[in-house]
XYZ file of C-alpha atoms in Angstrom:
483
model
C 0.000 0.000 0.000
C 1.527 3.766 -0.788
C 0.048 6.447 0.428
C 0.067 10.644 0.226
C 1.981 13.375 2.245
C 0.107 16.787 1.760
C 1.286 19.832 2.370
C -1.140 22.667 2.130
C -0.180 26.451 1.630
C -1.327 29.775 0.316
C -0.445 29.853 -2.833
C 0.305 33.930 -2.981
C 2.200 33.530 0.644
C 3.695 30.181 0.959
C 2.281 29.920 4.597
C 0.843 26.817 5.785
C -2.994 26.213 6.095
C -5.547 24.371 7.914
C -8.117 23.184 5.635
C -10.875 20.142 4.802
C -9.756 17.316 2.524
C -11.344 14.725 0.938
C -9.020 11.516 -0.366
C -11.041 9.066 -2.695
C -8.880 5.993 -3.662
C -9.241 3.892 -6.854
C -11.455 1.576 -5.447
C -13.742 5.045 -4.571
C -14.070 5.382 -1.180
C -13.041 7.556 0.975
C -9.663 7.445 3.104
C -8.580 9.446 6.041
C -5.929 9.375 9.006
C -6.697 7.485 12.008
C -6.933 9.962 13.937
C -8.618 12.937 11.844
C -11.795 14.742 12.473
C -14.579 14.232 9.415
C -16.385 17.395 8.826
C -20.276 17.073 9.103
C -21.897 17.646 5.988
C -24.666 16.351 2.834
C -22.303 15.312 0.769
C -18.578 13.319 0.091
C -17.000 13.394 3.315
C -13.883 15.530 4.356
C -11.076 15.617 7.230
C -9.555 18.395 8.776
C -6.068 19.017 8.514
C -3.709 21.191 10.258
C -1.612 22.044 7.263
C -0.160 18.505 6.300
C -1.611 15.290 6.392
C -0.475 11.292 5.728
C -3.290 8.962 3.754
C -2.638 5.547 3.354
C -4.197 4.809 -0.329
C -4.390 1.323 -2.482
C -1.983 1.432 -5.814
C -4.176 3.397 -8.504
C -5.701 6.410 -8.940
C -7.005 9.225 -6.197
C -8.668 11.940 -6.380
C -7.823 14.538 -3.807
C -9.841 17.463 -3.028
C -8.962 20.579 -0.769
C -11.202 23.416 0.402
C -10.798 26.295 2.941
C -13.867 29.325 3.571
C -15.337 30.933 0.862
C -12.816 33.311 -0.351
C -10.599 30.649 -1.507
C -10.687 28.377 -4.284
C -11.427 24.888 -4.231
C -8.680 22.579 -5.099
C -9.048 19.436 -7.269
C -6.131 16.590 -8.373
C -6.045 13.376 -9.156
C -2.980 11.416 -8.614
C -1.031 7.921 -9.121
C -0.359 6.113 -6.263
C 2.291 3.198 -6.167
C 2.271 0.056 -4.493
C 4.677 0.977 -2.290
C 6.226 4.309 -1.197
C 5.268 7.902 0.081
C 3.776 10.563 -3.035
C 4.868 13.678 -1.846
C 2.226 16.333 -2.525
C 2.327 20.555 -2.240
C -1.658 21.579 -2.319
C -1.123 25.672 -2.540
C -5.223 26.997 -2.240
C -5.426 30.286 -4.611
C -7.336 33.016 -3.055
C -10.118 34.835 -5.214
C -11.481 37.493 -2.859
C -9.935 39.084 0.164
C -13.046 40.597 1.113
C -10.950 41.834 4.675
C -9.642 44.098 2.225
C -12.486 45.805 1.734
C -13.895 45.952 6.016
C -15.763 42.539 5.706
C -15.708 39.942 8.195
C -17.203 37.061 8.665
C -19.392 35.245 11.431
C -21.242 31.921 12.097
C -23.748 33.285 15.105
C -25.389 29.658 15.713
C -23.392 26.604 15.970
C -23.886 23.533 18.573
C -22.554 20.157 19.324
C -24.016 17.399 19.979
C -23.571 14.801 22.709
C -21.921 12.087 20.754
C -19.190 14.573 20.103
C -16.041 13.203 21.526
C -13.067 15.854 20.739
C -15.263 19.495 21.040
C -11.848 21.585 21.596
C -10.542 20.522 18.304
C -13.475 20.447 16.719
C -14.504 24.305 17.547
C -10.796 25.045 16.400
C -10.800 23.384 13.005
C -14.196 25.078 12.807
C -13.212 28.679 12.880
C -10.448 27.745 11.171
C -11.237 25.684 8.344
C -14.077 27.928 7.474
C -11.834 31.035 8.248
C -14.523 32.815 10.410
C -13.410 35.883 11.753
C -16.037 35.382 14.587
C -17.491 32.032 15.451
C -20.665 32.214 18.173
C -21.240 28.298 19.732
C -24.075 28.088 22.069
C -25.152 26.251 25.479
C -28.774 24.148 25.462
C -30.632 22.338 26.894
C -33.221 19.866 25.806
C -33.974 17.363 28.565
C -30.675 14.923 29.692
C -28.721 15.228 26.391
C -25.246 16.268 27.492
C -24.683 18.532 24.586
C -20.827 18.790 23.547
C -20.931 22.636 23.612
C -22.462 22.636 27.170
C -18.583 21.799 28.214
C -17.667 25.379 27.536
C -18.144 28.286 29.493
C -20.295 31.133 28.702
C -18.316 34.294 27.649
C -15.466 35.145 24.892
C -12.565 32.609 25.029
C -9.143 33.008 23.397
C -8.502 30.958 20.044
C -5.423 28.929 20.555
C -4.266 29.773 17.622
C -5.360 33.307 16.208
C -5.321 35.777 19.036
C -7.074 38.510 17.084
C -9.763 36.525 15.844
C -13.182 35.779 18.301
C -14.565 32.349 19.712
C -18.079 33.525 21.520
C -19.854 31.219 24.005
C -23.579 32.699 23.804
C -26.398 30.801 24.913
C -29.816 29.605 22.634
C -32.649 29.616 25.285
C -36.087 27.677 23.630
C -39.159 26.724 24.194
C -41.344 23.888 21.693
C -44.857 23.182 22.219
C -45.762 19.605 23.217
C -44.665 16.841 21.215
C -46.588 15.629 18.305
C -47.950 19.355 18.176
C -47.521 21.072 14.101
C -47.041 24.671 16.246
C -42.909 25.093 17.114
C -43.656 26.953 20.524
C -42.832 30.181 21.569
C -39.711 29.467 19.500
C -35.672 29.705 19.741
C -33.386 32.798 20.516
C -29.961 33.122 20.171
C -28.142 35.041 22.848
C -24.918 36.273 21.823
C -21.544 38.318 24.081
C -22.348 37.271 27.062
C -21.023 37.243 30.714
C -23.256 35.145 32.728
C -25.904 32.079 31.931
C -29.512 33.280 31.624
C -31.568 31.266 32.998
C -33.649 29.001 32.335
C -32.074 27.733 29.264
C -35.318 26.238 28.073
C -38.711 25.730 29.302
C -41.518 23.202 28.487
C -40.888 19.963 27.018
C -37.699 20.442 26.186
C -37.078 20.306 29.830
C -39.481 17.767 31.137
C -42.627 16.479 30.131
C -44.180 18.409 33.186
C -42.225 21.208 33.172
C -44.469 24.620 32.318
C -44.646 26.700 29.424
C -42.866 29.610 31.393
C -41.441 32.309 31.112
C -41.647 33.792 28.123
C -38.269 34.229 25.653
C -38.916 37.948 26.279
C -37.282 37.974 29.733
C -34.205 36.299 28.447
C -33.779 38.724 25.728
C -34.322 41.461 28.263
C -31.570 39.714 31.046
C -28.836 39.116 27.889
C -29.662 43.391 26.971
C -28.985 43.970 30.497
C -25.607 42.183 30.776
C -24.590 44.064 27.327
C -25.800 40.945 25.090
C -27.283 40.930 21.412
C -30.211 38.975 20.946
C -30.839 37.039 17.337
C -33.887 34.978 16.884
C -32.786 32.019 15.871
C -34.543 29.440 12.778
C -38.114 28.436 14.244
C -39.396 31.380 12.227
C -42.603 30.357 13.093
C -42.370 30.363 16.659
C -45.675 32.478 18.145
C -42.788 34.681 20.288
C -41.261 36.163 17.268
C -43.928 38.273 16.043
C -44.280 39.712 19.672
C -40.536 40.145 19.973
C -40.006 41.790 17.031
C -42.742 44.042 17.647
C -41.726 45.019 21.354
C -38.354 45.413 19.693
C -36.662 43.027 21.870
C -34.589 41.408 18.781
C -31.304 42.822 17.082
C -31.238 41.096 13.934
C -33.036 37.028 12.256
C -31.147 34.488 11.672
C -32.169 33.243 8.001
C -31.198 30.169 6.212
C -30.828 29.065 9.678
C -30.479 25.558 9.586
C -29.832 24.590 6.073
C -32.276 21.760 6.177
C -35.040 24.122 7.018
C -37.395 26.246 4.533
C -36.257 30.058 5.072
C -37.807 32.317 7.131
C -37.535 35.049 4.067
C -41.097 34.801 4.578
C -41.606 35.921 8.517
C -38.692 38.316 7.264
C -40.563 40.045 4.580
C -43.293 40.353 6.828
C -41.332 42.158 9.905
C -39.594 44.169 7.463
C -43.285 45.366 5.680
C -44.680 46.196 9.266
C -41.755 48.742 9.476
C -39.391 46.821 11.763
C -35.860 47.103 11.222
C -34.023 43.904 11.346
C -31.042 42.689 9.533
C -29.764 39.600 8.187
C -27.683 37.092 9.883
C -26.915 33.271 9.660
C -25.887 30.394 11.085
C -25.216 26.512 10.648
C -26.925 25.422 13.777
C -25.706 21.328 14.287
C -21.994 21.736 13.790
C -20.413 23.290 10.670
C -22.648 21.386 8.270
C -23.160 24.534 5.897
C -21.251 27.527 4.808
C -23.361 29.740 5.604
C -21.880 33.182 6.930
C -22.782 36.715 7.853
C -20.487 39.591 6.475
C -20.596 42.442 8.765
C -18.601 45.938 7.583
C -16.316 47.929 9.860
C -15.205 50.903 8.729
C -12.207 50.893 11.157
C -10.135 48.239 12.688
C -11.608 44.871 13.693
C -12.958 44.606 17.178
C -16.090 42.300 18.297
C -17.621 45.211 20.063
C -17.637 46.858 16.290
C -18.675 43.614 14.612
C -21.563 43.279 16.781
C -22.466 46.761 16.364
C -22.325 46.899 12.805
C -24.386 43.372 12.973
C -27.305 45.488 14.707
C -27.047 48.590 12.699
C -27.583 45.938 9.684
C -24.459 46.585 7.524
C -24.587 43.061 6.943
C -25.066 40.517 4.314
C -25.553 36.884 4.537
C -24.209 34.052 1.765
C -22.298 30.720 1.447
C -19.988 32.137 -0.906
C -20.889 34.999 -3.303
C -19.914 38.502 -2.469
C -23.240 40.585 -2.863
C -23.274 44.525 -2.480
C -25.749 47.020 -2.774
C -26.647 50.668 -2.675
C -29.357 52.961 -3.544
C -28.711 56.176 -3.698
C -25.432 56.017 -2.572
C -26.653 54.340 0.736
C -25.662 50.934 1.739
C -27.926 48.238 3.787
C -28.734 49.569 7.021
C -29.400 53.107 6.256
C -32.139 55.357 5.576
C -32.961 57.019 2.867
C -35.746 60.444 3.131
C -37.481 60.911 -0.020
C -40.324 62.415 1.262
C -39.262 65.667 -0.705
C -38.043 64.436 -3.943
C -40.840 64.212 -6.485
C -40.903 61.963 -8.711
C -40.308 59.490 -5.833
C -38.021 56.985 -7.103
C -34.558 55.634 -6.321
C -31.248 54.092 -8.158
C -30.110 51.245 -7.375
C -27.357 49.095 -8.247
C -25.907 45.629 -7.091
C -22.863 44.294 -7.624
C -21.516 40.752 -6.710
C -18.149 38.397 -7.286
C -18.349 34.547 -7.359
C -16.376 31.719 -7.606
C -18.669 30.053 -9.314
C -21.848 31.501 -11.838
C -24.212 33.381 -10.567
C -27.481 33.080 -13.059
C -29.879 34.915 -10.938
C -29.654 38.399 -9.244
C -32.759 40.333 -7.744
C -33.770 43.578 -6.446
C -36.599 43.682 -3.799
C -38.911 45.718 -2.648
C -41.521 45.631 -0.003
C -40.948 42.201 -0.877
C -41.891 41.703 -4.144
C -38.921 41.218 -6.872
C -38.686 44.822 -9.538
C -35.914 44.204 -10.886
C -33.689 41.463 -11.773
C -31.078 39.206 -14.357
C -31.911 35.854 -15.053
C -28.566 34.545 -17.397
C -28.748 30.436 -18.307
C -24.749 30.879 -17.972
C -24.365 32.995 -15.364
C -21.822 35.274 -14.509
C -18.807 35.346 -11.593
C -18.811 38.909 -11.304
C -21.141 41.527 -12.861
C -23.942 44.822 -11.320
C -27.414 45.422 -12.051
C -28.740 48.967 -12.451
C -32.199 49.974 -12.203
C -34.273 53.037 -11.226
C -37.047 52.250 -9.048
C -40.224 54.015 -8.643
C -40.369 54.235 -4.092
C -44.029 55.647 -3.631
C -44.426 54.062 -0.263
C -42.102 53.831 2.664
C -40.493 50.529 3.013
C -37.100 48.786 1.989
C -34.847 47.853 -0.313
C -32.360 44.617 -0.235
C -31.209 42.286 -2.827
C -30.366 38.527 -3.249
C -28.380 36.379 -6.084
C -28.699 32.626 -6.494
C -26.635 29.747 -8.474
C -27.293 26.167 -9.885
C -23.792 25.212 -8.861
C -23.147 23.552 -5.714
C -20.585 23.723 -2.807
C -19.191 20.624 -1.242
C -22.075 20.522 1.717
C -24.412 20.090 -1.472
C -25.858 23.491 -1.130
C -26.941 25.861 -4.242
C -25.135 29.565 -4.175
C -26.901 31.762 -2.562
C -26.255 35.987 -0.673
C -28.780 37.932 0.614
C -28.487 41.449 1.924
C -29.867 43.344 4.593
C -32.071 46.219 3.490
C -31.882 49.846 2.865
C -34.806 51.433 4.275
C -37.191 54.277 2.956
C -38.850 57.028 4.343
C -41.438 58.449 1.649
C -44.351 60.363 4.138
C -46.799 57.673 2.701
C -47.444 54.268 4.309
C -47.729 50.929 1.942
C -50.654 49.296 1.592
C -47.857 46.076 1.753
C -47.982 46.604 5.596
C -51.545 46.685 6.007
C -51.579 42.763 4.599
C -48.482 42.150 6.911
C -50.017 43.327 10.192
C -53.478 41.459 9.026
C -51.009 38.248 8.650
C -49.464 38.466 11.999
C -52.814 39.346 13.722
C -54.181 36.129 12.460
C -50.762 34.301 13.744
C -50.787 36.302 17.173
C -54.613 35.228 17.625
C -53.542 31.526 17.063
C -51.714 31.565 19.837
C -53.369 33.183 22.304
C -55.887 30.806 21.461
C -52.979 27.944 22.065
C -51.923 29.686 25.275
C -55.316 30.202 27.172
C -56.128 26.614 26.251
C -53.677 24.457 25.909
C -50.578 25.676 27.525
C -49.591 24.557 31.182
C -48.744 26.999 33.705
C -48.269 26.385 37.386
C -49.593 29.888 38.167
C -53.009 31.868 36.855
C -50.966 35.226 36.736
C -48.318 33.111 34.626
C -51.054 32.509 31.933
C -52.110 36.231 32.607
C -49.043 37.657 31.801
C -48.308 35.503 28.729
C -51.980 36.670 27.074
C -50.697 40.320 27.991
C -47.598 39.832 26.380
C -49.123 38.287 23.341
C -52.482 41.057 23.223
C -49.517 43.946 23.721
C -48.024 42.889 20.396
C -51.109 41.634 18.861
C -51.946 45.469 19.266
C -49.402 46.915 17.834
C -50.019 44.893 14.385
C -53.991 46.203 15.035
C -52.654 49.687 14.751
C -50.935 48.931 11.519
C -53.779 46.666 10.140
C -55.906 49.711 10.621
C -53.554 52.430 9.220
């Protein structure tokens, strides 16, 4: 038996880096060192390697594949391997974007491991690494007995072993789901990120016990991670009946979309929010373990710190992708800022998008108040390109845009960037947010319905307070249904 000695660099430095590798032998399957950690993925396995590895490989052909982030190229050779003997191998990964360069960074804000996980430290190191995340957010849970991997961490920023200036965050995701068996997802899941102390409880209901009451509400953790300097991100389970409310009571910094992969997104609940005239930008996650490459790009116009990263992360100077680099401005203003026509006549605004790919990009989009009015649709794509248009902005609202691609990355995922929106300020309301509101009255009234009759409190003025809660928000969406 031979076998391979990589050795994997940057090709413009020279310097050594970590990366994921895949090794297929001639017989095709897949081959990794003993003592290696497999990625977590959808598709053809990988390992993580610090730099170099050793594969032990049948005589024949193999097909080697190397990958690192987004912003470098994938790496694809196939080699001979001899009976016997060592084929020495130098694997230099070309980068095609430094988007650092130009004050973007990017975060994972969601990622867990599970209790079968054996080797967390050097998992959560490969992670950040691998995927060259500038910030990487893990999270303590709790769902009954499972001894979660990630629950062996404290809560609070810890020092990367290895990169001193980059950020490991342990945040928390407190969650409630209704009772088993039940098509509603509960009051829902909240990420809760720079933290200094547990909130507690981490979850309530059934995730805790099956007798263990549908109280308190997510509201009063988001209010005790505010008070303790936190940032609050709602977290997949669009759906969940608290999102609505927290969203309106504005106890929520920014939605977590494409948040697990293996969910439908919440652009829906997004467009919605964003229609009512909430401001909330974009961010992502992967959820179990790195299993996606999803990212959010936050820009800093100075230095990075994770004070400013954060910051910019609320302020919505974000976008969110597994790859492509997608920008936008109208009218000179980029996502998260607002833009007063209310004296410009006609009212309309330019826009213009630009984005960079690795791989083709065959549909870009402008929206509006959540319907697409502009776009390019190209059957061969395009790796880099902009879209122009002049929009007519009648109504108050927003402005973001989003680019898809047929190709797919090694997790098995289509291209994909979305960015947070600009928003508008006309003097005249959109009828858009009338059918919003309507849509989460109807929603808020489902679950008061769920609350006063099915959920289980220990307490009457528990129950109380959650209808109050829920009628406070379902208020607020009144007032908009009604103009």
């Amino acid at each position: 038996m031979g076998s391979i000695a990589g050795t994997i660099v940057d090709a413009q430095s020279g310097h050594g880096l970590a990366a994921k590798v895949s090794v297929q032998g001639s017989g095709g399957l897949f081959h990794a060192p003993d003592d290696s950690i497999a990625t977590v993925g959808t598709t053809n396995p990988f390992f993580y390697a610090d730099g170099t590895f050793l594969v032990d490989l049948p005589r024949g052909q193999a097909d080697v594949r190397v990958e690192r982030g987004t912003e470098y190229a994938p790496l694809h050779i196939t080699v001979t391997i001899p009976l016997k003997g060592t084929v020495d191998l130098s694997l230099p990964l070309q980068r095609w974007i430094r988007l650092h360069d130009k004050g973007w960074y990017p975060g994972n804000t969601h990622i867990h491991y599970r209790e079968f996980e054996t080797r967390p430290e050097d998992r959560l190191r490969f992670d950040s690494e691998v995927e060259d995340l500038t910030v990487t957010v893990i999270s303590i849970l709790q769902q009954q007995e499972f001894a979660y991997a990630t629950n062996r961490f404290p809560v609070g920023r810890m020092e990367h072993p290895s990169r001193p200036h980059w950020v490991l965050d342990v945040g928390e995701e407190t969650r409630h789901n209704a009772v088993l068996g039940d098509s509603s997802s509960g009051y829902g899941h909240v990420m809760l990120v720079r933290l200094h102390e547990q909130v507690d409880p981490l979850s309530r209901g059934v995730l805790v016990d099956d007798s263990d009451p549908d109280y308190p509400p997510l509201l009063d953790a988001c209010d005790a991670a505010r008070a303790q300097g936190g940032v609050v991100i709602w977290c997949h389970n669009g759906w969940g009946m608290e999102a609505p409310i927290a969203a309106s009571l504005q106890r929520i910094d920014a939605l977590n979309l494409f948040d697990p992969y293996w969910l439908d997104t919440e652009y829906d609940l997004w467009y919605h929010l964003l229609n009512c005239g909430f401001r909330l930008p974009a961010s992502t996650g992967s959820d179990w373990f790195v299993c996606s490459a999803n990212r959010v790009y936050t820009h800093l116009d100075s230095s990075f710190s994770y004070d400013g990263w954060l910051q910019t992360l609320k302020e919505g100077r974000s976008f969110i992708t597994n790859g492509p680099l997608l920008e936008l401005s109208v009218e000179g203003q980029s996502p998260g800022s607002v833009l007063d026509l209310c004296t410009r006549h006609p009212k309309q605004a330019q826009v213009q998008v630009r984005w960079q790919a690795h791989r083709p990009i065959e549909c870009v989009e402008i929206i509006m108040n959540g319907s697409v009015v502009a776009g390019e649709h190209t059957a061969s794509g395009s790796r880099e390109g902009q879209l122009s248009a002049t929009v007519a902005a009648p109504h108050d609202g927003w402005i973001a845009a989003r680019c898809s691609g047929q190709s797919r990355d090694s997790y098995g995922h289509a291209r994909w960037a979305h960015t947070s929106p600009v928003y508008l300020r006309t003097g005249s309301r959109d009828p858009a947010a009338r059918v919003s509101a309507q849509f989460f009255v109807r929603q808020i009234e489902r679950s008061l319905q769920w609350i006063t009759k099915r959920g289980r409190f220990e307490e009457a003025a528990h129950r109380q307070r959650m209808q109050q809660l829920f009628r406070e928000g379902q208020e607020s969406f009144l007032r908009l249904a009604k103009g």
